[in-house]
Amino acid sequence: MLPKLSVITIVYNNVKDIERTMLSVLRQTYRNIEYIVIDGASTDGTREIIGKYQSQLAGFLSEPDGGIYDAMNKGLALATGDYVLFMNSGDEIYAPVTVAEVFDSSDSADIYYGETEMYDAEWKSLGQRRHCAPEVFNWRSFRYGMTVSHQAIYIRRSITTPFDLRYKYSADIDWIIKAAKRASSIVNTRMYVAKYLVGGISKKKHLASLKERFHILSKYYGLIPNVINHVFIAVNLLSYYIRHRRTND
């Protein structure tokens, strides 16, 4: 039997992008997907767009929440799939055949991951993320930055935990590391699996996000190693910016 994938989209007042994201999920050729949408009580017409497709959703909530990760936890609580994927409003699954190709790449992995292509606000491609997906991924792989974005990682639901709501901007890093520590098999699909819209909350609250990330990585890798690793992160970022005049994070 095909493994069941729970795709979760969270959104708040994003009428411009929500339909594009939803269609990237609903048009998948893979047939065993449950789609869950969590809306933070939008007031800009987003709920009306979602309503057009509500009959195709496995779950839909529209209510106030305590922030992005509280909303993601609501979606995770509703999920019943073997695997879970967060594809938030503004982002897309890469192509209609992507989910099928992910699961065709290997049988019964705990985690599947791939590359992400970046897009600007006008949905023009900015190319590959600065952090390329590593050839081999494990829980130590984030020591030099978030090498796999949450839009590009399919995780077996049984090894996930709720997002830690102490973190407001970088809880996805903590969440992925926890799951990776529990994983016994992790598969690199070696393909683009997601399109990512730049400028999310971690960019709007960039300094606070960096502080949280530093705290999370110090927790897992140790303070002194993390300080040293961040020197390498800073050098790589500067080098990339000099060459491309953007960061593509």
Coordinates of N, CA and C in Angstrom, one line a residue:
M1 N 0.8 -1.2 0.0 CA 0.0 0.0 0.0 C 0.9 1.3 0.0
L2 N 0.4 2.3 -0.6 CA 1.1 3.6 -0.6 C 1.1 4.2 0.8
P3 N 2.2 4.6 1.3 CA 2.2 5.3 2.5 C 1.3 6.6 2.5
K4 N 0.7 6.9 3.6 CA -0.2 8.0 3.6 C 0.6 9.3 4.0
L5 N 0.5 10.4 3.3 CA 1.2 11.6 3.6 C 0.2 12.6 4.1
S6 N 0.5 13.2 5.2 CA -0.3 14.3 5.7 C 0.4 15.6 5.3
V7 N -0.2 16.4 4.5 CA 0.4 17.7 4.1 C -0.4 18.8 4.9
I8 N 0.4 19.6 5.6 CA -0.2 20.6 6.5 C 0.2 22.0 6.0
T9 N -0.8 22.9 5.8 CA -0.6 24.3 5.4 C -1.1 25.2 6.5
I10 N -0.3 26.1 7.0 CA -0.8 27.1 7.9 C -0.8 28.4 7.1
V11 N -1.7 29.3 7.5 CA -1.9 30.5 6.8 C -2.6 31.6 7.7
Y12 N -2.2 32.8 7.5 CA -2.9 33.9 8.1 C -2.8 35.1 7.2
N13 N -4.0 35.6 6.7 CA -4.1 36.8 5.9 C -3.1 36.8 4.7
N14 N -3.2 35.7 3.9 CA -2.3 35.6 2.7 C -3.2 35.3 1.5
V15 N -4.1 36.1 1.2 CA -5.0 35.8 0.1 C -4.2 35.8 -1.2
K16 N -3.1 36.5 -1.3 CA -2.3 36.5 -2.5 C -1.8 35.2 -2.9
D17 N -1.4 34.4 -1.9 CA -0.6 33.2 -2.2 C -1.2 31.8 -1.9
I18 N -2.3 31.9 -1.0 CA -2.8 30.6 -0.5 C -3.3 29.7 -1.6
E19 N -3.9 30.2 -2.6 CA -4.5 29.3 -3.6 C -3.4 28.6 -4.4
R20 N -2.3 29.3 -4.7 CA -1.2 28.7 -5.4 C -0.6 27.5 -4.6
T21 N -0.4 27.7 -3.3 CA 0.1 26.7 -2.4 C -0.9 25.5 -2.4
M22 N -2.2 25.8 -2.2 CA -3.1 24.7 -2.1 C -3.2 23.8 -3.4
L23 N -3.1 24.5 -4.6 CA -3.2 23.8 -5.8 C -1.9 22.9 -6.0
S24 N -0.8 23.3 -5.5 CA 0.4 22.5 -5.6 C 0.3 21.2 -4.9
V25 N -0.6 21.2 -3.9 CA -0.8 20.0 -3.1 C -2.0 19.2 -3.8
L26 N -3.0 19.9 -4.1 CA -4.2 19.2 -4.6 C -4.0 18.6 -6.0
R27 N -3.0 19.1 -6.7 CA -2.8 18.6 -8.1 C -1.7 17.5 -8.1
Q28 N -1.3 17.0 -7.0 CA -0.3 15.9 -6.9 C -0.9 14.6 -7.6
T29 N 0.0 13.9 -8.3 CA -0.5 12.7 -8.9 C -0.5 11.6 -7.8
Y30 N 0.2 11.7 -6.7 CA 0.2 10.8 -5.7 C -1.2 10.7 -5.0
R31 N -1.8 9.6 -4.8 CA -3.2 9.4 -4.5 C -3.4 9.3 -3.0
N32 N -2.4 9.1 -2.2 CA -2.7 8.9 -0.7 C -2.2 10.0 0.1
I33 N -2.8 11.2 -0.1 CA -2.5 12.4 0.6 C -3.7 12.9 1.4
E34 N -3.6 13.2 2.7 CA -4.6 14.0 3.4 C -4.1 15.4 3.5
Y35 N -4.9 16.3 3.2 CA -4.5 17.7 3.2 C -5.2 18.5 4.3
I36 N -4.5 19.1 5.2 CA -5.0 19.8 6.3 C -4.6 21.3 6.3
V37 N -5.5 22.2 6.4 CA -5.2 23.6 6.4 C -5.6 24.3 7.7
I38 N -4.7 25.0 8.3 CA -4.9 25.7 9.5 C -4.8 27.2 9.3
D39 N -5.9 27.9 9.5 CA -6.0 29.3 9.2 C -6.1 30.0 10.6
G40 N -5.4 31.1 10.7 CA -5.4 31.9 12.0 C -6.5 32.9 12.1
A41 N -7.7 32.6 11.6 CA -8.8 33.5 11.5 C -8.6 34.7 10.7
S42 N -8.2 34.4 9.4 CA -7.9 35.5 8.5 C -9.1 36.4 8.2
T43 N -8.8 37.6 7.8 CA -9.9 38.6 7.6 C -9.8 39.2 6.2
D44 N -8.9 38.7 5.3 CA -8.6 39.4 4.1 C -9.1 38.6 2.9
G45 N -9.9 37.6 3.1 CA -10.5 36.8 2.0 C -9.8 35.5 1.8
T46 N -8.8 35.2 2.7 CA -8.1 33.9 2.6 C -9.1 32.8 2.9
R47 N -9.9 32.9 3.9 CA -10.9 31.8 4.2 C -11.8 31.5 3.1
E48 N -12.2 32.5 2.3 CA -13.1 32.3 1.2 C -12.3 31.5 0.1
I49 N -11.1 31.8 -0.1 CA -10.3 31.0 -1.1 C -10.2 29.6 -0.6
I50 N -9.9 29.3 0.6 CA -9.8 28.0 1.2 C -11.1 27.3 1.0
G51 N -12.2 28.0 1.2 CA -13.6 27.4 1.1 C -13.9 26.8 -0.3
K52 N -13.2 27.3 -1.3 CA -13.4 26.8 -2.7 C -13.0 25.4 -2.8
Y53 N -12.1 25.0 -1.9 CA -11.5 23.6 -2.0 C -11.8 22.8 -0.7
Q54 N -12.7 23.3 0.1 CA -12.8 22.6 1.4 C -13.3 21.1 1.3
S55 N -14.0 20.8 0.2 CA -14.5 19.5 0.1 C -13.3 18.5 -0.2
Q56 N -12.2 19.0 -0.6 CA -11.0 18.2 -0.9 C -10.0 18.1 0.3
L57 N -10.4 18.8 1.4 CA -9.5 18.8 2.6 C -9.9 17.7 3.6
A58 N -8.9 17.2 4.2 CA -9.2 16.2 5.3 C -9.4 16.9 6.6
G59 N -9.0 18.1 6.7 CA -9.2 18.9 7.9 C -9.0 20.4 7.7
F60 N -9.8 21.2 8.3 CA -9.7 22.7 8.2 C -10.1 23.3 9.5
L61 N -9.2 24.2 10.0 CA -9.6 25.0 11.2 C -9.3 26.4 10.8
S62 N -10.2 27.3 11.3 CA -10.0 28.7 11.2 C -10.3 29.4 12.5
E63 N -9.3 29.7 13.3 CA -9.4 30.2 14.6 C -8.1 30.9 15.0
P64 N -8.2 31.8 16.0 CA -7.0 32.5 16.5 C -6.0 31.5 17.0
D65 N -4.7 31.8 16.9 CA -3.7 30.9 17.5 C -2.6 31.7 18.2
G66 N -1.7 31.0 18.8 CA -0.6 31.6 19.5 C 0.6 31.8 18.7
G67 N 0.5 31.8 17.4 CA 1.7 32.0 16.6 C 1.9 30.8 15.6
I68 N 2.9 30.9 14.8 CA 3.1 30.0 13.7 C 3.2 28.5 14.2
Y69 N 4.0 28.3 15.2 CA 4.2 26.9 15.7 C 3.0 26.4 16.5
D70 N 2.3 27.2 17.1 CA 1.0 26.8 17.7 C 0.1 26.3 16.6
A71 N 0.0 27.0 15.5 CA -0.8 26.6 14.3 C -0.3 25.3 13.8
M72 N 1.0 25.1 13.7 CA 1.6 23.9 13.1 C 1.3 22.7 14.0
N73 N 1.3 23.0 15.3 CA 0.9 21.9 16.3 C -0.5 21.5 16.1
K74 N -1.4 22.4 15.8 CA -2.8 22.1 15.6 C -2.9 21.1 14.4
G75 N -2.2 21.5 13.3 CA -2.2 20.6 12.1 C -1.6 19.2 12.4
L76 N -0.5 19.2 13.2 CA 0.1 17.9 13.5 C -0.8 17.1 14.4
A77 N -1.6 17.7 15.2 CA -2.6 16.9 16.1 C -3.7 16.3 15.2
L78 N -4.0 16.9 14.1 CA -5.1 16.4 13.3 C -4.6 15.3 12.3
A79 N -3.3 15.3 12.1 CA -2.7 14.4 11.0 C -2.8 13.0 11.4
T80 N -3.1 12.1 10.4 CA -3.2 10.7 10.6 C -2.3 9.9 9.7
G81 N -1.5 10.6 8.9 CA -0.7 10.0 7.9 C 0.6 9.3 8.5
D82 N 1.2 8.4 7.6 CA 2.4 7.8 8.0 C 3.6 8.8 8.0
Y83 N 3.5 9.8 7.2 CA 4.5 10.9 7.1 C 3.8 12.2 7.1
V84 N 4.6 13.2 7.5 CA 4.0 14.6 7.6 C 4.9 15.5 6.8
L85 N 4.3 16.5 6.1 CA 5.0 17.5 5.4 C 4.3 18.9 5.6
F86 N 5.1 19.9 6.1 CA 4.6 21.2 6.2 C 4.9 22.0 5.0
M87 N 3.8 22.5 4.3 CA 3.9 23.3 3.1 C 3.1 24.6 3.4
N88 N 3.7 25.6 4.0 CA 3.0 26.7 4.4 C 2.6 27.7 3.3
S89 N 1.7 28.6 3.6 CA 1.2 29.4 2.6 C 2.3 30.3 1.9
G90 N 2.3 30.3 0.6 CA 3.3 30.9 -0.2 C 4.4 30.0 -0.8
D91 N 4.5 28.8 -0.2 CA 5.4 27.8 -0.7 C 4.6 26.8 -1.5
E92 N 5.4 26.0 -2.3 CA 4.8 25.0 -3.1 C 5.5 23.6 -3.1
I93 N 4.8 22.5 -3.2 CA 5.4 21.3 -3.6 C 6.0 21.5 -5.1
Y94 N 7.1 21.0 -5.4 CA 7.9 21.4 -6.5 C 7.1 21.2 -7.9
A95 N 6.6 20.0 -8.0 CA 5.9 19.7 -9.3 C 4.8 18.7 -8.9
P96 N 3.8 18.5 -9.9 CA 2.7 17.5 -9.6 C 3.2 16.1 -9.3
V97 N 4.3 15.7 -9.8 CA 4.8 14.3 -9.6 C 5.7 14.2 -8.4
T98 N 6.0 15.3 -7.7 CA 7.1 15.3 -6.7 C 6.8 14.3 -5.6
V99 N 5.6 14.3 -5.0 CA 5.4 13.3 -3.9 C 5.5 11.9 -4.3
A100 N 5.0 11.6 -5.5 CA 5.2 10.2 -6.0 C 6.6 9.8 -6.2
E101 N 7.4 10.8 -6.7 CA 8.9 10.5 -6.9 C 9.6 10.4 -5.6
V102 N 9.2 11.2 -4.6 CA 9.8 11.1 -3.3 C 9.7 9.7 -2.7
F103 N 8.5 9.1 -2.7 CA 8.3 7.8 -2.1 C 8.8 6.7 -3.0
D104 N 9.0 7.0 -4.3 CA 9.6 6.0 -5.2 C 11.1 5.9 -5.0
S105 N 11.7 6.9 -4.4 CA 13.1 7.0 -4.3 C 13.7 5.9 -3.3
S106 N 12.8 5.4 -2.4 CA 13.3 4.4 -1.5 C 12.1 3.9 -0.7
D107 N 12.1 2.7 -0.2 CA 11.0 2.1 0.6 C 11.2 2.4 2.1
S108 N 10.2 2.9 2.7 CA 10.1 2.9 4.2 C 11.2 3.6 4.9
A109 N 11.7 4.7 4.4 CA 12.6 5.6 5.2 C 11.9 6.3 6.3
D110 N 12.6 6.7 7.3 CA 12.0 7.5 8.4 C 12.0 9.0 7.9
I111 N 12.9 9.4 7.1 CA 13.0 10.8 6.6 C 13.4 10.7 5.1
Y112 N 12.7 11.5 4.3 CA 13.1 11.8 3.0 C 13.3 13.3 2.9
Y113 N 14.4 13.7 2.1 CA 14.6 15.1 2.0 C 15.2 15.4 0.6
G114 N 15.1 16.7 0.2 CA 15.6 17.1 -1.1 C 16.0 18.6 -1.1
E115 N 16.1 19.1 -2.3 CA 16.5 20.5 -2.5 C 15.3 21.4 -2.6
T116 N 15.6 22.7 -2.3 CA 14.6 23.8 -2.3 C 15.0 24.9 -3.3
E117 N 14.1 25.3 -4.1 CA 14.3 26.5 -5.0 C 13.6 27.7 -4.4
M118 N 14.3 28.8 -4.4 CA 13.9 30.0 -3.7 C 13.1 30.9 -4.7
Y119 N 12.1 31.6 -4.3 CA 11.3 32.5 -5.1 C 11.1 33.9 -4.4
D120 N 11.1 35.0 -5.2 CA 10.8 36.3 -4.5 C 9.3 36.5 -4.5
A121 N 9.0 37.7 -4.0 CA 7.6 38.1 -3.8 C 6.8 38.1 -5.1
E122 N 7.5 38.3 -6.3 CA 6.8 38.3 -7.6 C 6.8 36.9 -8.2
W123 N 7.2 35.9 -7.4 CA 7.3 34.5 -7.8 C 8.3 34.3 -9.0
K124 N 9.4 35.0 -8.9 CA 10.5 34.8 -9.8 C 11.6 34.0 -9.1
S125 N 12.2 33.0 -9.8 CA 13.1 32.1 -9.2 C 14.4 32.8 -8.8
L126 N 14.9 32.6 -7.6 CA 16.2 33.0 -7.2 C 17.2 31.9 -7.2
G127 N 16.8 30.8 -7.6 CA 17.8 29.6 -7.7 C 17.8 28.8 -6.4
Q128 N 18.7 28.0 -6.3 CA 18.9 27.0 -5.2 C 19.2 27.8 -3.9
R129 N 18.7 27.2 -2.8 CA 19.1 27.8 -1.5 C 20.6 27.8 -1.3
R130 N 21.1 28.8 -0.5 CA 22.5 28.9 -0.3 C 23.0 27.6 0.5
H131 N 22.2 27.1 1.4 CA 22.5 25.9 2.1 C 22.0 24.7 1.2
C132 N 22.8 24.1 0.4 CA 22.5 23.0 -0.4 C 22.2 21.8 0.6
A133 N 21.2 21.0 0.1 CA 20.9 19.8 0.9 C 22.2 18.9 1.0
P134 N 22.6 18.4 2.1 CA 23.8 17.6 2.2 C 23.6 16.3 1.6
E135 N 24.7 15.7 1.1 CA 24.7 14.4 0.5 C 24.2 13.4 1.6
V136 N 24.6 13.5 2.8 CA 24.2 12.6 3.9 C 23.7 13.5 5.0
F137 N 22.5 13.3 5.5 CA 21.8 14.1 6.5 C 21.6 13.3 7.8
N138 N 22.0 14.0 8.9 CA 21.6 13.4 10.2 C 21.4 14.6 11.2
W139 N 21.3 14.3 12.4 CA 20.9 15.4 13.4 C 22.0 16.4 13.6
R140 N 23.2 16.0 13.2 CA 24.4 16.9 13.3 C 24.5 17.9 12.1
S141 N 23.7 17.7 11.1 CA 23.9 18.4 9.8 C 23.6 19.9 9.9
F142 N 22.8 20.3 11.0 CA 22.5 21.7 11.1 C 23.6 22.5 11.8
R143 N 24.7 21.9 12.1 CA 25.7 22.7 12.9 C 26.2 23.9 12.1
Y144 N 26.2 23.9 10.8 CA 26.6 25.0 9.9 C 25.4 25.7 9.3
G145 N 24.3 25.5 9.8 CA 23.1 26.2 9.3 C 22.0 25.2 8.9
M146 N 20.8 25.7 8.6 CA 19.7 24.9 8.3 C 19.8 24.3 6.9
T147 N 20.4 23.2 6.7 CA 20.8 22.7 5.4 C 19.6 22.1 4.7
V148 N 18.5 21.8 5.4 CA 17.3 21.3 4.8 C 16.1 22.1 5.3
S149 N 15.4 22.7 4.5 CA 14.2 23.5 4.9 C 13.0 22.6 5.3
H150 N 12.1 23.1 6.2 CA 11.1 22.2 6.6 C 10.1 21.9 5.4
Q151 N 10.1 22.7 4.4 CA 9.3 22.4 3.2 C 9.8 21.3 2.4
A152 N 11.1 20.9 2.6 CA 11.7 19.9 1.8 C 12.0 18.6 2.5
I153 N 11.3 18.4 3.6 CA 11.6 17.2 4.4 C 10.3 16.5 4.8
Y154 N 10.2 15.2 4.5 CA 9.1 14.4 4.8 C 9.5 13.5 6.0
I155 N 8.8 13.6 7.1 CA 9.2 12.9 8.3 C 8.1 11.9 8.7
R156 N 8.6 10.7 9.1 CA 7.6 9.7 9.6 C 6.9 10.3 10.8
R157 N 5.6 10.3 10.8 CA 4.9 11.0 11.9 C 5.2 10.4 13.3
S158 N 5.4 9.1 13.3 CA 5.7 8.4 14.6 C 6.9 8.9 15.3
I159 N 7.9 9.5 14.6 CA 9.1 10.0 15.2 C 9.1 11.5 15.5
T160 N 7.9 12.2 15.2 CA 7.8 13.6 15.5 C 7.3 13.9 16.9
T161 N 7.5 15.1 17.3 CA 7.0 15.6 18.6 C 6.3 16.9 18.3
P162 N 5.5 17.4 19.2 CA 5.0 18.8 18.9 C 6.1 19.8 18.9
F163 N 5.9 20.9 18.2 CA 6.9 22.0 18.2 C 7.0 22.6 19.6
D164 N 8.2 23.0 20.0 CA 8.4 23.6 21.3 C 8.0 25.0 21.2
L165 N 6.9 25.4 21.9 CA 6.4 26.8 21.8 C 7.2 27.8 22.6
R166 N 8.3 27.4 23.2 CA 9.2 28.4 23.8 C 9.9 29.1 22.7
Y167 N 10.0 28.5 21.5 CA 10.7 29.2 20.4 C 9.6 29.7 19.5
K168 N 9.7 31.0 19.2 CA 8.7 31.7 18.3 C 9.1 31.8 16.9
Y169 N 10.4 31.6 16.5 CA 10.8 31.9 15.2 C 11.7 30.7 14.6
S170 N 12.2 29.9 15.4 CA 13.1 28.8 14.9 C 12.8 27.4 15.4
A171 N 11.6 27.2 15.9 CA 11.2 25.9 16.4 C 11.3 24.8 15.4
D172 N 11.2 25.1 14.1 CA 11.3 24.1 13.1 C 12.7 23.4 13.1
I173 N 13.8 24.2 13.4 CA 15.1 23.6 13.5 C 15.1 22.6 14.6
D174 N 14.6 23.0 15.8 CA 14.6 22.1 17.0 C 13.8 20.8 16.6
W175 N 12.7 21.0 16.0 CA 11.7 19.9 15.6 C 12.4 18.9 14.7
I176 N 13.1 19.4 13.7 CA 13.8 18.5 12.7 C 14.9 17.7 13.4
I177 N 15.7 18.4 14.2 CA 16.8 17.8 14.9 C 16.3 16.7 15.8
K178 N 15.2 16.9 16.5 CA 14.7 15.9 17.4 C 14.3 14.6 16.6
A179 N 13.6 14.9 15.4 CA 13.2 13.8 14.6 C 14.4 13.0 14.0
A180 N 15.4 13.8 13.6 CA 16.5 13.1 13.0 C 17.3 12.3 14.0
K181 N 17.3 12.7 15.2 CA 17.9 11.9 16.3 C 17.2 10.5 16.4
R182 N 15.9 10.5 16.2 CA 15.1 9.3 16.3 C 15.1 8.4 15.0
A183 N 15.6 9.0 13.9 CA 15.5 8.3 12.6 C 16.5 7.2 12.5
S184 N 16.1 6.1 11.9 CA 17.1 5.0 11.7 C 17.5 5.0 10.2
S185 N 16.7 5.6 9.3 CA 17.0 5.6 7.9 C 16.6 7.0 7.3
I186 N 17.5 7.7 6.7 CA 17.3 9.0 6.1 C 17.7 9.0 4.6
V187 N 16.8 9.3 3.7 CA 17.1 9.2 2.3 C 17.2 10.5 1.6
N188 N 18.2 10.7 0.9 CA 18.4 11.9 0.0 C 17.8 11.6 -1.3
T189 N 16.7 12.3 -1.7 CA 16.0 12.0 -2.9 C 16.8 12.6 -4.1
R190 N 17.7 13.5 -3.9 CA 18.6 14.1 -4.9 C 17.7 14.8 -6.0
M191 N 16.7 15.4 -5.6 CA 15.9 16.2 -6.5 C 15.3 17.4 -5.8
Y192 N 14.8 18.4 -6.6 CA 14.1 19.5 -6.0 C 12.7 19.0 -5.6
V193 N 12.4 19.3 -4.3 CA 11.1 18.9 -3.8 C 10.2 20.0 -3.4
A194 N 10.7 21.2 -3.3 CA 9.9 22.4 -2.8 C 10.3 23.7 -3.4
K195 N 9.4 24.6 -3.5 CA 9.6 26.0 -3.8 C 9.3 26.8 -2.6
Y196 N 10.2 27.7 -2.3 CA 10.1 28.5 -1.0 C 10.0 30.0 -1.3
L197 N 9.0 30.6 -0.7 CA 8.8 32.1 -0.9 C 9.6 32.8 0.2
V198 N 10.6 33.6 -0.2 CA 11.4 34.3 0.8 C 10.6 35.3 1.6
G199 N 11.1 35.6 2.8 CA 10.5 36.7 3.5 C 9.5 36.3 4.6
G200 N 9.6 35.1 5.1 CA 8.7 34.6 6.2 C 9.0 35.3 7.5
I201 N 8.4 34.8 8.5 CA 8.5 35.4 9.9 C 9.9 35.4 10.4
S202 N 10.7 34.4 10.0 CA 12.1 34.3 10.5 C 13.0 35.4 9.9
K203 N 12.5 35.9 8.7 CA 13.2 37.0 8.1 C 12.7 38.4 8.6
K204 N 11.5 38.5 8.9 CA 10.9 39.7 9.4 C 11.4 39.9 10.9
K205 N 11.6 38.9 11.6 CA 12.2 39.0 13.0 C 13.6 38.3 13.0
H206 N 14.4 38.8 12.1 CA 15.7 38.2 11.8 C 16.6 38.0 13.0
L207 N 16.8 39.1 13.8 CA 17.7 39.1 14.9 C 17.2 38.1 16.0
A208 N 15.9 38.2 16.3 CA 15.3 37.3 17.3 C 15.4 35.8 16.8
S209 N 15.2 35.6 15.5 CA 15.3 34.3 15.0 C 16.8 33.7 15.1
L210 N 17.8 34.6 14.8 CA 19.1 34.2 15.0 C 19.5 33.8 16.4
K211 N 19.0 34.6 17.3 CA 19.2 34.4 18.8 C 18.7 33.0 19.2
E212 N 17.4 32.7 18.7 CA 16.8 31.5 19.0 C 17.6 30.3 18.4
R213 N 18.0 30.5 17.1 CA 18.7 29.4 16.5 C 20.1 29.2 17.2
F214 N 20.7 30.2 17.7 CA 22.0 30.0 18.4 C 21.8 29.2 19.7
H215 N 20.7 29.5 20.4 CA 20.3 28.8 21.6 C 20.1 27.4 21.3
I216 N 19.3 27.1 20.2 CA 18.9 25.7 19.9 C 20.2 24.9 19.5
L217 N 21.0 25.5 18.7 CA 22.2 24.8 18.2 C 23.2 24.6 19.3
S218 N 23.3 25.5 20.3 CA 24.2 25.3 21.4 C 23.7 24.2 22.3
K219 N 22.3 24.0 22.4 CA 21.8 23.0 23.2 C 22.2 21.6 22.6
Y220 N 22.2 21.5 21.3 CA 22.5 20.2 20.7 C 24.0 19.9 20.5
Y221 N 24.8 21.0 20.2 CA 26.1 20.8 19.7 C 27.2 21.3 20.7
G222 N 26.7 22.1 21.8 CA 27.6 22.6 22.8 C 27.9 24.1 22.4
L223 N 28.1 24.9 23.5 CA 28.3 26.3 23.3 C 29.6 26.7 22.5
I224 N 30.7 26.1 22.9 CA 32.0 26.5 22.2 C 32.0 26.0 20.8
P225 N 31.7 24.7 20.5 CA 31.6 24.3 19.1 C 30.6 25.1 18.3
N226 N 29.5 25.6 18.9 CA 28.6 26.4 18.2 C 29.1 27.7 17.8
V227 N 29.9 28.3 18.8 CA 30.5 29.6 18.5 C 31.5 29.5 17.3
I228 N 32.3 28.4 17.3 CA 33.2 28.2 16.2 C 32.5 27.9 14.9
N229 N 31.4 27.1 15.0 CA 30.6 26.9 13.8 C 30.0 28.1 13.2
H230 N 29.6 29.1 14.1 CA 29.0 30.3 13.6 C 30.0 31.2 12.9
V231 N 31.3 31.1 13.2 CA 32.3 31.8 12.5 C 32.3 31.3 11.0
F232 N 32.3 30.0 10.9 CA 32.2 29.4 9.5 C 30.9 29.8 8.8
I233 N 29.8 29.9 9.5 CA 28.5 30.3 8.9 C 28.7 31.7 8.4
A234 N 29.2 32.6 9.2 CA 29.4 34.0 8.9 C 30.3 34.2 7.6
V235 N 31.4 33.4 7.6 CA 32.3 33.5 6.5 C 31.7 33.0 5.2
N236 N 30.9 31.9 5.3 CA 30.3 31.4 4.1 C 29.2 32.3 3.6
L237 N 28.4 32.9 4.6 CA 27.4 33.9 4.2 C 28.0 35.1 3.5
L238 N 29.1 35.6 4.0 CA 29.7 36.8 3.4 C 30.2 36.5 2.0
S239 N 30.8 35.3 1.9 CA 31.4 34.9 0.6 C 30.2 34.7 -0.4
Y240 N 29.1 34.1 0.0 CA 28.0 33.9 -0.9 C 27.4 35.3 -1.4
Y241 N 27.3 36.2 -0.4 CA 26.7 37.5 -0.7 C 27.6 38.3 -1.7
I242 N 28.9 38.2 -1.5 CA 29.8 38.9 -2.4 C 29.6 38.4 -3.8
R243 N 29.4 37.1 -4.0 CA 29.3 36.5 -5.3 C 28.0 36.8 -5.9
H244 N 26.9 36.8 -5.1 CA 25.5 36.7 -5.7 C 24.7 38.0 -5.3
R245 N 25.1 38.8 -4.3 CA 24.4 40.0 -3.9 C 23.1 39.6 -3.3
R246 N 22.9 38.4 -2.8 CA 21.8 38.0 -2.0 C 22.2 36.8 -1.2
T247 N 21.4 36.5 -0.1 CA 21.8 35.4 0.8 C 21.1 34.1 0.4
N248 N 19.9 34.1 -0.2 CA 19.2 32.9 -0.5 C 19.1 31.9 0.7
D249 N 18.8 32.4 1.9 CA 18.6 31.6 3.0 C 17.2 31.0 3.0

